[in-house]
Amino acid sequence: EVQLLESGGGLVQPGGSLRLSCAASGFTFSSYALSWVRQAPGKGLEWVSAISGSGGSTFYADSVKGRFAISRDNSKNTLYLQMNSLRAEDTALYYCAKGDATIAGAGIDYWGQGTLVTVSS
Amino acid sequence: QSVLTQPPSASGTPGQRVTISCSGSSSNIASNYVYWYQQLPGTAPKLLIYRDNQRPSGVPDRFSDSRSGTSASLAISGLRSEDEADYYCAAWDDSLSGRVFGGGTKLTVL
Protein backbone atom coordinates (compact mmCIF):
# COMPACT_ATOMS: atom_id res chain seq x y z
CA GLU A 1 0.00 0.00 0.00
CA VAL A 2 1.40 3.38 -1.02
CA GLN A 3 1.79 5.74 1.92
CA LEU A 4 2.98 9.34 1.84
CA LEU A 5 3.39 11.11 5.17
CA GLU A 6 4.12 14.83 5.13
CA SER A 7 5.61 16.77 8.03
CA GLY A 8 7.26 20.09 8.75
CA GLY A 9 4.36 22.45 8.33
CA GLY A 10 3.59 25.21 10.82
CA LEU A 11 3.30 28.92 11.43
CA VAL A 12 6.09 31.09 10.01
CA GLN A 13 6.51 34.84 9.62
CA PRO A 14 6.66 36.48 6.19
CA GLY A 15 10.19 36.25 4.83
CA GLY A 16 10.89 33.15 6.88
CA SER A 17 11.84 29.63 5.86
CA LEU A 18 10.44 26.15 6.35
CA ARG A 19 11.42 22.68 5.18
CA LEU A 20 8.74 20.11 4.43
CA SER A 21 9.42 16.39 4.39
CA CYS A 22 7.49 13.48 2.93
CA ALA A 23 8.26 9.94 4.07
CA ALA A 24 7.19 7.37 1.50
CA SER A 25 6.57 3.64 1.62
CA GLY A 26 4.84 0.88 -0.31
CA PHE A 27 6.60 1.36 -3.66
CA THR A 28 10.09 1.42 -5.18
CA PHE A 29 10.87 5.00 -4.25
CA SER A 30 13.61 5.78 -6.77
CA SER A 31 11.51 4.56 -9.71
CA TYR A 32 8.88 7.26 -9.48
CA ALA A 33 8.69 11.02 -9.80
CA LEU A 34 7.29 13.02 -6.90
CA SER A 35 5.52 16.34 -6.69
CA TRP A 36 4.35 18.95 -4.23
CA VAL A 37 0.87 20.34 -4.77
CA ARG A 38 -0.74 22.94 -2.54
CA GLN A 39 -4.27 24.02 -1.76
CA ALA A 40 -5.00 27.38 -0.16
CA PRO A 41 -7.96 27.40 2.27
CA GLY A 42 -11.19 27.10 0.29
CA LYS A 43 -9.34 27.15 -3.04
CA GLY A 44 -8.35 24.72 -5.78
CA LEU A 45 -5.23 22.66 -6.35
CA GLU A 46 -2.00 24.37 -7.43
CA TRP A 47 1.01 22.38 -8.58
CA VAL A 48 4.22 23.62 -6.93
CA SER A 49 7.14 21.46 -8.03
CA ALA A 50 8.15 18.05 -9.36
CA ILE A 51 11.30 15.93 -9.32
CA SER A 52 12.23 12.89 -11.38
CA GLY A 53 12.91 9.49 -9.86
CA SER A 54 16.68 9.96 -9.98
CA GLY A 55 16.46 13.53 -8.71
CA GLY A 56 18.27 14.80 -11.77
CA SER A 57 15.36 16.76 -13.20
CA THR A 58 13.28 19.34 -11.37
CA PHE A 59 10.50 21.75 -12.34
CA TYR A 60 8.83 24.63 -10.51
CA ALA A 61 5.73 26.76 -10.83
CA ASP A 62 6.54 30.38 -11.66
CA SER A 63 4.98 31.45 -8.35
CA VAL A 64 7.71 29.68 -6.34
CA LYS A 65 10.69 29.66 -8.73
CA GLY A 66 13.80 30.98 -7.04
CA ARG A 67 12.29 30.66 -3.55
CA PHE A 68 11.51 26.94 -3.21
CA ALA A 69 13.78 23.95 -3.80
CA ILE A 70 12.64 20.36 -4.22
CA SER A 71 14.97 17.47 -3.45
CA ARG A 72 14.85 13.79 -2.58
CA ASP A 73 16.96 11.26 -0.71
CA ASN A 74 16.43 7.89 -2.36
CA SER A 75 18.38 6.14 0.41
CA LYS A 76 15.85 7.41 2.97
CA ASN A 77 12.70 7.24 0.80
CA THR A 78 12.08 10.89 1.62
CA LEU A 79 11.06 13.93 -0.42
CA TYR A 80 11.77 17.49 0.69
CA LEU A 81 10.64 21.01 -0.09
CA GLN A 82 12.82 23.85 1.15
CA MET A 83 10.73 27.02 1.23
CA ASN A 84 12.45 30.40 1.60
CA SER A 85 11.24 34.00 1.48
CA LEU A 86 7.76 32.86 2.39
CA ARG A 87 4.81 35.11 1.64
CA ALA A 88 1.25 35.27 2.92
CA GLU A 89 0.06 33.82 -0.39
CA ASP A 90 2.08 30.65 0.27
CA THR A 91 -0.36 29.77 3.06
CA ALA A 92 -1.85 26.42 2.08
CA LEU A 93 -2.11 22.72 2.74
CA TYR A 94 0.89 21.16 1.02
CA TYR A 95 0.41 17.68 -0.44
CA CYS A 96 3.16 15.24 -1.32
CA ALA A 97 2.16 13.30 -4.44
CA LYS A 98 3.57 10.28 -6.23
CA GLY A 99 3.98 10.18 -9.99
CA ASP A 100 3.00 7.21 -12.14
CA ALA A 101 6.35 7.14 -13.97
CA THR A 102 9.94 8.12 -13.37
CA ILE A 103 10.02 11.33 -15.40
CA ALA A 104 9.29 14.58 -13.59
CA GLY A 105 6.34 15.27 -15.89
CA ALA A 106 4.55 12.09 -14.86
CA GLY A 107 0.93 12.24 -13.81
CA ILE A 108 0.02 11.96 -10.13
CA ASP A 109 -1.55 8.75 -8.87
CA TYR A 110 -1.29 8.94 -5.07
CA TRP A 111 -1.56 11.78 -2.58
CA GLY A 112 -0.56 12.22 1.04
CA GLN A 113 -2.84 13.83 3.61
CA GLY A 114 -1.02 17.15 3.55
CA THR A 115 0.78 19.44 5.98
CA LEU A 116 -0.45 22.94 6.71
CA VAL A 117 1.80 25.95 6.18
CA THR A 118 0.62 29.30 7.54
CA VAL A 119 2.57 32.45 6.74
CA SER A 120 1.53 35.26 9.04
CA SER A 121 2.99 37.83 11.40
CA GLN B 1 -6.96 32.16 -13.21
CA SER B 2 -6.33 28.49 -13.93
CA VAL B 3 -4.68 27.34 -17.18
CA LEU B 4 -7.34 24.64 -17.53
CA THR B 5 -10.92 25.90 -17.42
CA GLN B 6 -13.67 24.01 -15.62
CA PRO B 7 -17.20 25.12 -14.74
CA PRO B 8 -17.28 26.06 -11.03
CA SER B 9 -20.35 23.95 -10.37
CA ALA B 10 -22.46 21.10 -11.72
CA SER B 11 -25.46 19.25 -10.41
CA GLY B 12 -27.71 16.28 -11.05
CA THR B 13 -30.24 14.01 -9.45
CA PRO B 14 -29.57 10.41 -8.42
CA GLY B 15 -29.33 8.11 -11.42
CA GLN B 16 -28.64 10.91 -13.87
CA ARG B 17 -25.58 11.30 -16.09
CA VAL B 18 -23.53 14.46 -15.66
CA THR B 19 -20.50 15.73 -17.50
CA ILE B 20 -17.77 18.11 -16.39
CA SER B 21 -15.73 19.88 -19.05
CA CYS B 22 -12.07 20.85 -18.98
CA SER B 23 -10.79 23.28 -21.59
CA GLY B 24 -7.11 23.76 -22.29
CA SER B 25 -4.77 24.36 -25.19
CA SER B 26 -2.37 22.75 -27.65
CA SER B 27 0.42 22.73 -25.06
CA ASN B 28 -1.47 20.72 -22.45
CA ILE B 29 -4.65 18.73 -23.18
CA ALA B 30 -4.00 18.38 -26.92
CA SER B 31 -0.55 16.90 -26.41
CA ASN B 32 -0.50 15.21 -22.99
CA TYR B 33 -2.59 12.82 -20.94
CA VAL B 34 -5.41 14.25 -18.87
CA TYR B 35 -5.92 13.09 -15.29
CA TRP B 36 -9.08 13.51 -13.24
CA TYR B 37 -9.28 13.66 -9.44
CA GLN B 38 -12.10 13.52 -6.93
CA GLN B 39 -11.79 15.39 -3.65
CA LEU B 40 -14.37 14.60 -1.02
CA PRO B 41 -14.87 17.26 1.69
CA GLY B 42 -11.97 17.39 4.12
CA THR B 43 -9.92 14.73 2.35
CA ALA B 44 -6.97 14.50 -0.03
CA PRO B 45 -7.62 14.21 -3.77
CA LYS B 46 -8.04 10.73 -5.21
CA LEU B 47 -7.18 9.60 -8.73
CA LEU B 48 -10.26 8.82 -10.82
CA ILE B 49 -9.08 8.63 -14.43
CA TYR B 50 -5.61 8.56 -15.97
CA ARG B 51 -3.94 8.20 -19.37
CA ASP B 52 -6.93 8.26 -21.69
CA ASN B 53 -9.84 6.73 -19.80
CA GLN B 54 -7.92 4.31 -17.57
CA ARG B 55 -9.44 3.76 -14.12
CA PRO B 56 -7.45 2.68 -11.04
CA SER B 57 -8.73 -0.46 -9.36
CA GLY B 58 -11.69 0.33 -7.17
CA VAL B 59 -13.00 3.19 -9.30
CA PRO B 60 -16.35 2.14 -10.77
CA ASP B 61 -16.95 2.19 -14.50
CA ARG B 62 -19.61 4.84 -13.92
CA PHE B 63 -16.70 7.25 -14.30
CA SER B 64 -15.28 7.81 -17.80
CA ASP B 65 -13.58 10.52 -19.75
CA SER B 66 -13.09 11.64 -23.31
CA ARG B 67 -10.76 14.04 -25.06
CA SER B 68 -11.10 15.98 -28.29
CA GLY B 69 -8.49 18.46 -29.38
CA THR B 70 -7.90 20.95 -26.57
CA SER B 71 -10.81 19.83 -24.40
CA ALA B 72 -11.63 16.88 -22.17
CA SER B 73 -14.74 15.80 -20.30
CA LEU B 74 -15.45 13.65 -17.28
CA ALA B 75 -18.74 11.77 -17.38
CA ILE B 76 -20.43 10.29 -14.32
CA SER B 77 -23.36 7.99 -15.02
CA GLY B 78 -25.83 6.59 -12.50
CA LEU B 79 -25.16 9.52 -10.19
CA ARG B 80 -25.07 8.66 -6.48
CA SER B 81 -25.12 10.83 -3.36
CA GLU B 82 -21.55 9.78 -2.52
CA ASP B 83 -20.36 11.35 -5.78
CA GLU B 84 -20.90 14.80 -4.26
CA ALA B 85 -17.38 16.23 -4.27
CA ASP B 86 -14.97 18.58 -6.02
CA TYR B 87 -13.53 17.32 -9.33
CA TYR B 88 -10.27 18.50 -10.89
CA CYS B 89 -8.66 17.91 -14.28
CA ALA B 90 -4.89 18.11 -14.73
CA ALA B 91 -2.29 17.77 -17.47
CA TRP B 92 1.35 18.52 -18.12
CA ASP B 93 1.90 21.78 -19.98
CA ASP B 94 4.81 21.72 -22.43
CA SER B 95 5.03 25.52 -22.69
CA LEU B 96 5.06 26.10 -18.94
CA SER B 97 7.12 22.98 -18.20
CA GLY B 98 4.80 22.27 -15.34
CA ARG B 99 1.63 20.48 -14.33
CA VAL B 100 -1.55 22.52 -14.58
CA PHE B 101 -4.87 21.97 -12.85
CA GLY B 102 -8.37 23.11 -13.60
CA GLY B 103 -10.01 25.37 -11.07
CA GLY B 104 -12.24 22.54 -9.90
CA THR B 105 -15.94 21.75 -10.27
CA LYS B 106 -18.18 21.31 -7.25
CA LEU B 107 -20.69 18.57 -7.99
CA THR B 108 -23.95 18.65 -6.07
CA VAL B 109 -26.31 15.68 -6.03
CA LEU B 110 -29.80 17.10 -5.62
PDB file of N, CA, C and O in Angstrom, chain A residues 37 39 43-47 50 59-60 62 65 95 100-101 104-109 111-113, chain B residues 2 35 37 39 42-47 50-51 86 88 92 96-104:
ATOM      1  N   VAL A  37       2.052  19.622  -4.296  1.00  0.00           N
ATOM      2  CA  VAL A  37       0.873  20.342  -4.772  1.00  0.00           C
ATOM      3  C   VAL A  37       0.254  21.013  -3.556  1.00  0.00           C
ATOM      4  O   VAL A  37       0.169  20.394  -2.492  1.00  0.00           O
ATOM      5  N   GLN A  39      -2.867  23.611  -1.691  1.00  0.00           N
ATOM      6  CA  GLN A  39      -4.270  24.022  -1.763  1.00  0.00           C
ATOM      7  C   GLN A  39      -4.511  25.067  -0.685  1.00  0.00           C
ATOM      8  O   GLN A  39      -4.518  24.745   0.510  1.00  0.00           O
ATOM      9  N   LYS A  43      -9.710  26.965  -1.633  1.00  0.00           N
ATOM     10  CA  LYS A  43      -9.344  27.153  -3.041  1.00  0.00           C
ATOM     11  C   LYS A  43      -9.038  25.829  -3.718  1.00  0.00           C
ATOM     12  O   LYS A  43      -9.128  24.758  -3.110  1.00  0.00           O
ATOM     13  N   GLY A  44      -8.653  25.911  -4.999  1.00  0.00           N
ATOM     14  CA  GLY A  44      -8.348  24.720  -5.777  1.00  0.00           C
ATOM     15  C   GLY A  44      -6.907  24.265  -5.629  1.00  0.00           C
ATOM     16  O   GLY A  44      -6.132  24.816  -4.841  1.00  0.00           O
ATOM     17  N   LEU A  45      -6.566  23.234  -6.393  1.00  0.00           N
ATOM     18  CA  LEU A  45      -5.233  22.657  -6.351  1.00  0.00           C
ATOM     19  C   LEU A  45      -4.266  23.471  -7.206  1.00  0.00           C
ATOM     20  O   LEU A  45      -4.613  23.916  -8.303  1.00  0.00           O
ATOM     21  N   GLU A  46      -3.053  23.659  -6.690  1.00  0.00           N
ATOM     22  CA  GLU A  46      -2.000  24.365  -7.428  1.00  0.00           C
ATOM     23  C   GLU A  46      -0.716  23.537  -7.376  1.00  0.00           C
ATOM     24  O   GLU A  46      -0.167  23.300  -6.293  1.00  0.00           O
ATOM     25  N   TRP A  47      -0.249  23.108  -8.519  1.00  0.00           N
ATOM     26  CA  TRP A  47       1.012  22.379  -8.583  1.00  0.00           C
ATOM     27  C   TRP A  47       2.163  23.315  -8.213  1.00  0.00           C
ATOM     28  O   TRP A  47       2.194  24.470  -8.642  1.00  0.00           O
ATOM     29  N   ALA A  50       8.027  19.483  -9.105  1.00  0.00           N
ATOM     30  CA  ALA A  50       8.150  18.054  -9.363  1.00  0.00           C
ATOM     31  C   ALA A  50       9.623  17.687  -9.529  1.00  0.00           C
ATOM     32  O   ALA A  50      10.440  18.524  -9.922  1.00  0.00           O
ATOM     33  N   PHE A  59      11.309  20.700 -11.734  1.00  0.00           N
ATOM     34  CA  PHE A  59      10.496  21.749 -12.343  1.00  0.00           C
ATOM     35  C   PHE A  59       9.760  22.493 -11.238  1.00  0.00           C
ATOM     36  O   PHE A  59       9.429  21.916 -10.196  1.00  0.00           O
ATOM     37  N   TYR A  60       9.487  23.779 -11.497  1.00  0.00           N
ATOM     38  CA  TYR A  60       8.828  24.628 -10.512  1.00  0.00           C
ATOM     39  C   TYR A  60       7.747  25.483 -11.165  1.00  0.00           C
ATOM     40  O   TYR A  60       7.889  25.904 -12.316  1.00  0.00           O
ATOM     41  N   ASP A  62       5.961  29.029 -11.651  1.00  0.00           N
ATOM     42  CA  ASP A  62       6.535  30.382 -11.661  1.00  0.00           C
ATOM     43  C   ASP A  62       6.369  31.075 -10.315  1.00  0.00           C
ATOM     44  O   ASP A  62       7.211  31.875  -9.913  1.00  0.00           O
ATOM     45  N   LYS A  65       9.348  29.781  -8.135  1.00  0.00           N
ATOM     46  CA  LYS A  65      10.686  29.655  -8.726  1.00  0.00           C
ATOM     47  C   LYS A  65      11.647  30.637  -8.086  1.00  0.00           C
ATOM     48  O   LYS A  65      11.335  31.823  -7.908  1.00  0.00           O
ATOM     49  N   TYR A  95       0.503  19.119  -0.229  1.00  0.00           N
ATOM     50  CA  TYR A  95       0.411  17.681  -0.442  1.00  0.00           C
ATOM     51  C   TYR A  95       1.679  17.159  -1.112  1.00  0.00           C
ATOM     52  O   TYR A  95       2.172  17.756  -2.077  1.00  0.00           O
ATOM     53  N   ASP A 100       3.242   8.564 -11.646  1.00  0.00           N
ATOM     54  CA  ASP A 100       2.998   7.206 -12.139  1.00  0.00           C
ATOM     55  C   ASP A 100       4.086   6.755 -13.110  1.00  0.00           C
ATOM     56  O   ASP A 100       3.920   5.752 -13.818  1.00  0.00           O
ATOM     57  N   ALA A 101       5.184   7.493 -13.160  1.00  0.00           N
ATOM     58  CA  ALA A 101       6.348   7.137 -13.967  1.00  0.00           C
ATOM     59  C   ALA A 101       7.567   7.844 -13.374  1.00  0.00           C
ATOM     60  O   ALA A 101       7.434   8.619 -12.429  1.00  0.00           O
ATOM     61  N   ALA A 104       9.869  13.537 -14.438  1.00  0.00           N
ATOM     62  CA  ALA A 104       9.289  14.578 -13.589  1.00  0.00           C
ATOM     63  C   ALA A 104       7.907  15.001 -14.068  1.00  0.00           C
ATOM     64  O   ALA A 104       7.074  15.423 -13.275  1.00  0.00           O
ATOM     65  N   GLY A 105       7.637  14.880 -15.354  1.00  0.00           N
ATOM     66  CA  GLY A 105       6.339  15.271 -15.893  1.00  0.00           C
ATOM     67  C   GLY A 105       5.253  14.221 -15.756  1.00  0.00           C
ATOM     68  O   GLY A 105       4.161  14.378 -16.313  1.00  0.00           O
ATOM     69  N   ALA A 106       5.528  13.173 -15.024  1.00  0.00           N
ATOM     70  CA  ALA A 106       4.553  12.086 -14.862  1.00  0.00           C
ATOM     71  C   ALA A 106       3.287  12.575 -14.174  1.00  0.00           C
ATOM     72  O   ALA A 106       3.321  13.505 -13.361  1.00  0.00           O
ATOM     73  N   GLY A 107       2.174  11.929 -14.493  1.00  0.00           N
ATOM     74  CA  GLY A 107       0.931  12.238 -13.815  1.00  0.00           C
ATOM     75  C   GLY A 107       0.954  11.751 -12.385  1.00  0.00           C
ATOM     76  O   GLY A 107       1.765  10.897 -12.010  1.00  0.00           O
ATOM     77  N   ILE A 108       0.068  12.282 -11.563  1.00  0.00           N
ATOM     78  CA  ILE A 108       0.020  11.956 -10.135  1.00  0.00           C
ATOM     79  C   ILE A 108      -1.012  10.864  -9.891  1.00  0.00           C
ATOM     80  O   ILE A 108      -2.158  10.970 -10.349  1.00  0.00           O
ATOM     81  N   ASP A 109      -0.589   9.813  -9.157  1.00  0.00           N
ATOM     82  CA  ASP A 109      -1.549   8.748  -8.868  1.00  0.00           C
ATOM     83  C   ASP A 109      -1.864   8.563  -7.387  1.00  0.00           C
ATOM     84  O   ASP A 109      -2.890   7.978  -7.049  1.00  0.00           O
ATOM     85  N   TRP A 111      -1.725  10.550  -3.340  1.00  0.00           N
ATOM     86  CA  TRP A 111      -1.556  11.780  -2.583  1.00  0.00           C
ATOM     87  C   TRP A 111      -1.404  11.463  -1.094  1.00  0.00           C
ATOM     88  O   TRP A 111      -2.028  10.532  -0.584  1.00  0.00           O
ATOM     89  N   GLY A 112      -0.600  12.291  -0.408  1.00  0.00           N
ATOM     90  CA  GLY A 112      -0.563  12.222   1.042  1.00  0.00           C
ATOM     91  C   GLY A 112      -1.733  12.988   1.631  1.00  0.00           C
ATOM     92  O   GLY A 112      -2.601  13.459   0.887  1.00  0.00           O
ATOM     93  N   GLN A 113      -1.750  13.123   2.937  1.00  0.00           N
ATOM     94  CA  GLN A 113      -2.841  13.828   3.610  1.00  0.00           C
ATOM     95  C   GLN A 113      -2.569  15.318   3.770  1.00  0.00           C
ATOM     96  O   GLN A 113      -3.464  16.081   4.111  1.00  0.00           O
TER      97      GLN A 113
ATOM     98  N   SER B   2      -6.951  29.761 -13.633  1.00  0.00           N
ATOM     99  CA  SER B   2      -6.332  28.488 -13.933  1.00  0.00           C
ATOM    100  C   SER B   2      -6.076  28.349 -15.428  1.00  0.00           C
ATOM    101  O   SER B   2      -6.810  28.889 -16.257  1.00  0.00           O
ATOM    102  N   TYR B  35      -5.606  13.827 -16.512  1.00  0.00           N
ATOM    103  CA  TYR B  35      -5.916  13.089 -15.290  1.00  0.00           C
ATOM    104  C   TYR B  35      -7.091  13.780 -14.603  1.00  0.00           C
ATOM    105  O   TYR B  35      -7.201  15.015 -14.632  1.00  0.00           O
ATOM    106  N   TYR B  37      -9.334  13.959 -10.872  1.00  0.00           N
ATOM    107  CA  TYR B  37      -9.281  13.664  -9.440  1.00  0.00           C
ATOM    108  C   TYR B  37     -10.601  14.024  -8.781  1.00  0.00           C
ATOM    109  O   TYR B  37     -11.263  14.985  -9.176  1.00  0.00           O
ATOM    110  N   GLN B  39     -12.145  14.988  -5.010  1.00  0.00           N
ATOM    111  CA  GLN B  39     -11.789  15.387  -3.648  1.00  0.00           C
ATOM    112  C   GLN B  39     -13.059  15.503  -2.816  1.00  0.00           C
ATOM    113  O   GLN B  39     -13.845  16.442  -2.986  1.00  0.00           O
ATOM    114  N   GLY B  42     -12.911  17.643   3.035  1.00  0.00           N
ATOM    115  CA  GLY B  42     -11.972  17.388   4.119  1.00  0.00           C
ATOM    116  C   GLY B  42     -10.969  16.285   3.885  1.00  0.00           C
ATOM    117  O   GLY B  42     -10.273  15.859   4.810  1.00  0.00           O
ATOM    118  N   THR B  43     -10.853  15.821   2.640  1.00  0.00           N
ATOM    119  CA  THR B  43      -9.918  14.732   2.354  1.00  0.00           C
ATOM    120  C   THR B  43      -8.960  15.114   1.234  1.00  0.00           C
ATOM    121  O   THR B  43      -9.151  16.111   0.540  1.00  0.00           O
ATOM    122  N   ALA B  44      -7.927  14.289   1.055  1.00  0.00           N
ATOM    123  CA  ALA B  44      -6.975  14.501  -0.028  1.00  0.00           C
ATOM    124  C   ALA B  44      -7.600  14.086  -1.360  1.00  0.00           C
ATOM    125  O   ALA B  44      -8.514  13.253  -1.389  1.00  0.00           O
ATOM    126  N   PRO B  45      -7.119  14.641  -2.456  1.00  0.00           N
ATOM    127  CA  PRO B  45      -7.621  14.213  -3.768  1.00  0.00           C
ATOM    128  C   PRO B  45      -7.338  12.731  -4.006  1.00  0.00           C
ATOM    129  O   PRO B  45      -6.397  12.153  -3.458  1.00  0.00           O
ATOM    130  N   LYS B  46      -8.175  12.148  -4.855  1.00  0.00           N
ATOM    131  CA  LYS B  46      -8.041  10.731  -5.206  1.00  0.00           C
ATOM    132  C   LYS B  46      -8.103  10.612  -6.734  1.00  0.00           C
ATOM    133  O   LYS B  46      -8.918  11.276  -7.383  1.00  0.00           O
ATOM    134  N   LEU B  47      -7.214   9.781  -7.285  1.00  0.00           N
ATOM    135  CA  LEU B  47      -7.180   9.601  -8.731  1.00  0.00           C
ATOM    136  C   LEU B  47      -8.419   8.856  -9.222  1.00  0.00           C
ATOM    137  O   LEU B  47      -8.744   7.789  -8.716  1.00  0.00           O
ATOM    138  N   TYR B  50      -6.940   8.194 -15.528  1.00  0.00           N
ATOM    139  CA  TYR B  50      -5.606   8.556 -15.974  1.00  0.00           C
ATOM    140  C   TYR B  50      -5.355   8.003 -17.372  1.00  0.00           C
ATOM    141  O   TYR B  50      -5.997   7.050 -17.806  1.00  0.00           O
ATOM    142  N   ARG B  51      -4.442   8.662 -18.076  1.00  0.00           N
ATOM    143  CA  ARG B  51      -3.945   8.198 -19.367  1.00  0.00           C
ATOM    144  C   ARG B  51      -5.036   7.695 -20.307  1.00  0.00           C
ATOM    145  O   ARG B  51      -5.055   6.516 -20.668  1.00  0.00           O
ATOM    146  N   ASP B  86     -15.632  17.694  -5.062  1.00  0.00           N
ATOM    147  CA  ASP B  86     -14.968  18.576  -6.023  1.00  0.00           C
ATOM    148  C   ASP B  86     -14.187  17.704  -7.002  1.00  0.00           C
ATOM    149  O   ASP B  86     -13.531  16.739  -6.601  1.00  0.00           O
ATOM    150  N   TYR B  88     -11.335  17.727 -10.256  1.00  0.00           N
ATOM    151  CA  TYR B  88     -10.273  18.498 -10.894  1.00  0.00           C
ATOM    152  C   TYR B  88      -9.703  17.738 -12.087  1.00  0.00           C
ATOM    153  O   TYR B  88      -9.471  16.527 -12.001  1.00  0.00           O
ATOM    154  N   TRP B  92       0.057  17.865 -18.013  1.00  0.00           N
ATOM    155  CA  TRP B  92       1.354  18.521 -18.117  1.00  0.00           C
ATOM    156  C   TRP B  92       1.246  19.577 -19.212  1.00  0.00           C
ATOM    157  O   TRP B  92       0.607  19.361 -20.238  1.00  0.00           O
ATOM    158  N   LEU B  96       4.745  25.669 -20.301  1.00  0.00           N
ATOM    159  CA  LEU B  96       5.064  26.102 -18.940  1.00  0.00           C
ATOM    160  C   LEU B  96       6.072  25.184 -18.264  1.00  0.00           C
ATOM    161  O   LEU B  96       6.632  25.538 -17.222  1.00  0.00           O
ATOM    162  N   SER B  97       6.292  24.001 -18.847  1.00  0.00           N
ATOM    163  CA  SER B  97       7.124  22.978 -18.198  1.00  0.00           C
ATOM    164  C   SER B  97       6.655  22.742 -16.773  1.00  0.00           C
ATOM    165  O   SER B  97       7.451  22.786 -15.811  1.00  0.00           O
ATOM    166  N   GLY B  98       5.370  22.519 -16.657  1.00  0.00           N
ATOM    167  CA  GLY B  98       4.800  22.274 -15.339  1.00  0.00           C
ATOM    168  C   GLY B  98       3.434  21.624 -15.471  1.00  0.00           C
ATOM    169  O   GLY B  98       2.850  21.574 -16.551  1.00  0.00           O
ATOM    170  N   ARG B  99       2.958  21.096 -14.364  1.00  0.00           N
ATOM    171  CA  ARG B  99       1.630  20.482 -14.333  1.00  0.00           C
ATOM    172  C   ARG B  99       0.613  21.579 -14.069  1.00  0.00           C
ATOM    173  O   ARG B  99       0.837  22.455 -13.239  1.00  0.00           O
ATOM    174  N   VAL B 100      -0.498  21.529 -14.771  1.00  0.00           N
ATOM    175  CA  VAL B 100      -1.551  22.518 -14.580  1.00  0.00           C
ATOM    176  C   VAL B 100      -2.845  21.815 -14.183  1.00  0.00           C
ATOM    177  O   VAL B 100      -3.125  20.702 -14.619  1.00  0.00           O
ATOM    178  N   PHE B 101      -3.590  22.489 -13.324  1.00  0.00           N
ATOM    179  CA  PHE B 101      -4.870  21.973 -12.852  1.00  0.00           C
ATOM    180  C   PHE B 101      -5.996  22.887 -13.306  1.00  0.00           C
ATOM    181  O   PHE B 101      -5.791  24.088 -13.508  1.00  0.00           O
ATOM    182  N   GLY B 102      -7.182  22.307 -13.444  1.00  0.00           N
ATOM    183  CA  GLY B 102      -8.372  23.108 -13.602  1.00  0.00           C
ATOM    184  C   GLY B 102      -8.749  23.715 -12.263  1.00  0.00           C
ATOM    185  O   GLY B 102      -8.240  23.293 -11.218  1.00  0.00           O
ATOM    186  N   GLY B 103      -9.620  24.699 -12.292  1.00  0.00           N
ATOM    187  CA  GLY B 103     -10.010  25.369 -11.066  1.00  0.00           C
ATOM    188  C   GLY B 103     -10.917  24.538 -10.166  1.00  0.00           C
ATOM    189  O   GLY B 103     -11.167  24.910  -9.018  1.00  0.00           O
ATOM    190  N   GLY B 104     -11.386  23.420 -10.691  1.00  0.00           N
ATOM    191  CA  GLY B 104     -12.240  22.535  -9.899  1.00  0.00           C
ATOM    192  C   GLY B 104     -13.721  22.776 -10.149  1.00  0.00           C
ATOM    193  O   GLY B 104     -14.140  23.906 -10.413  1.00  0.00           O
TER     194      GLY B 104
END
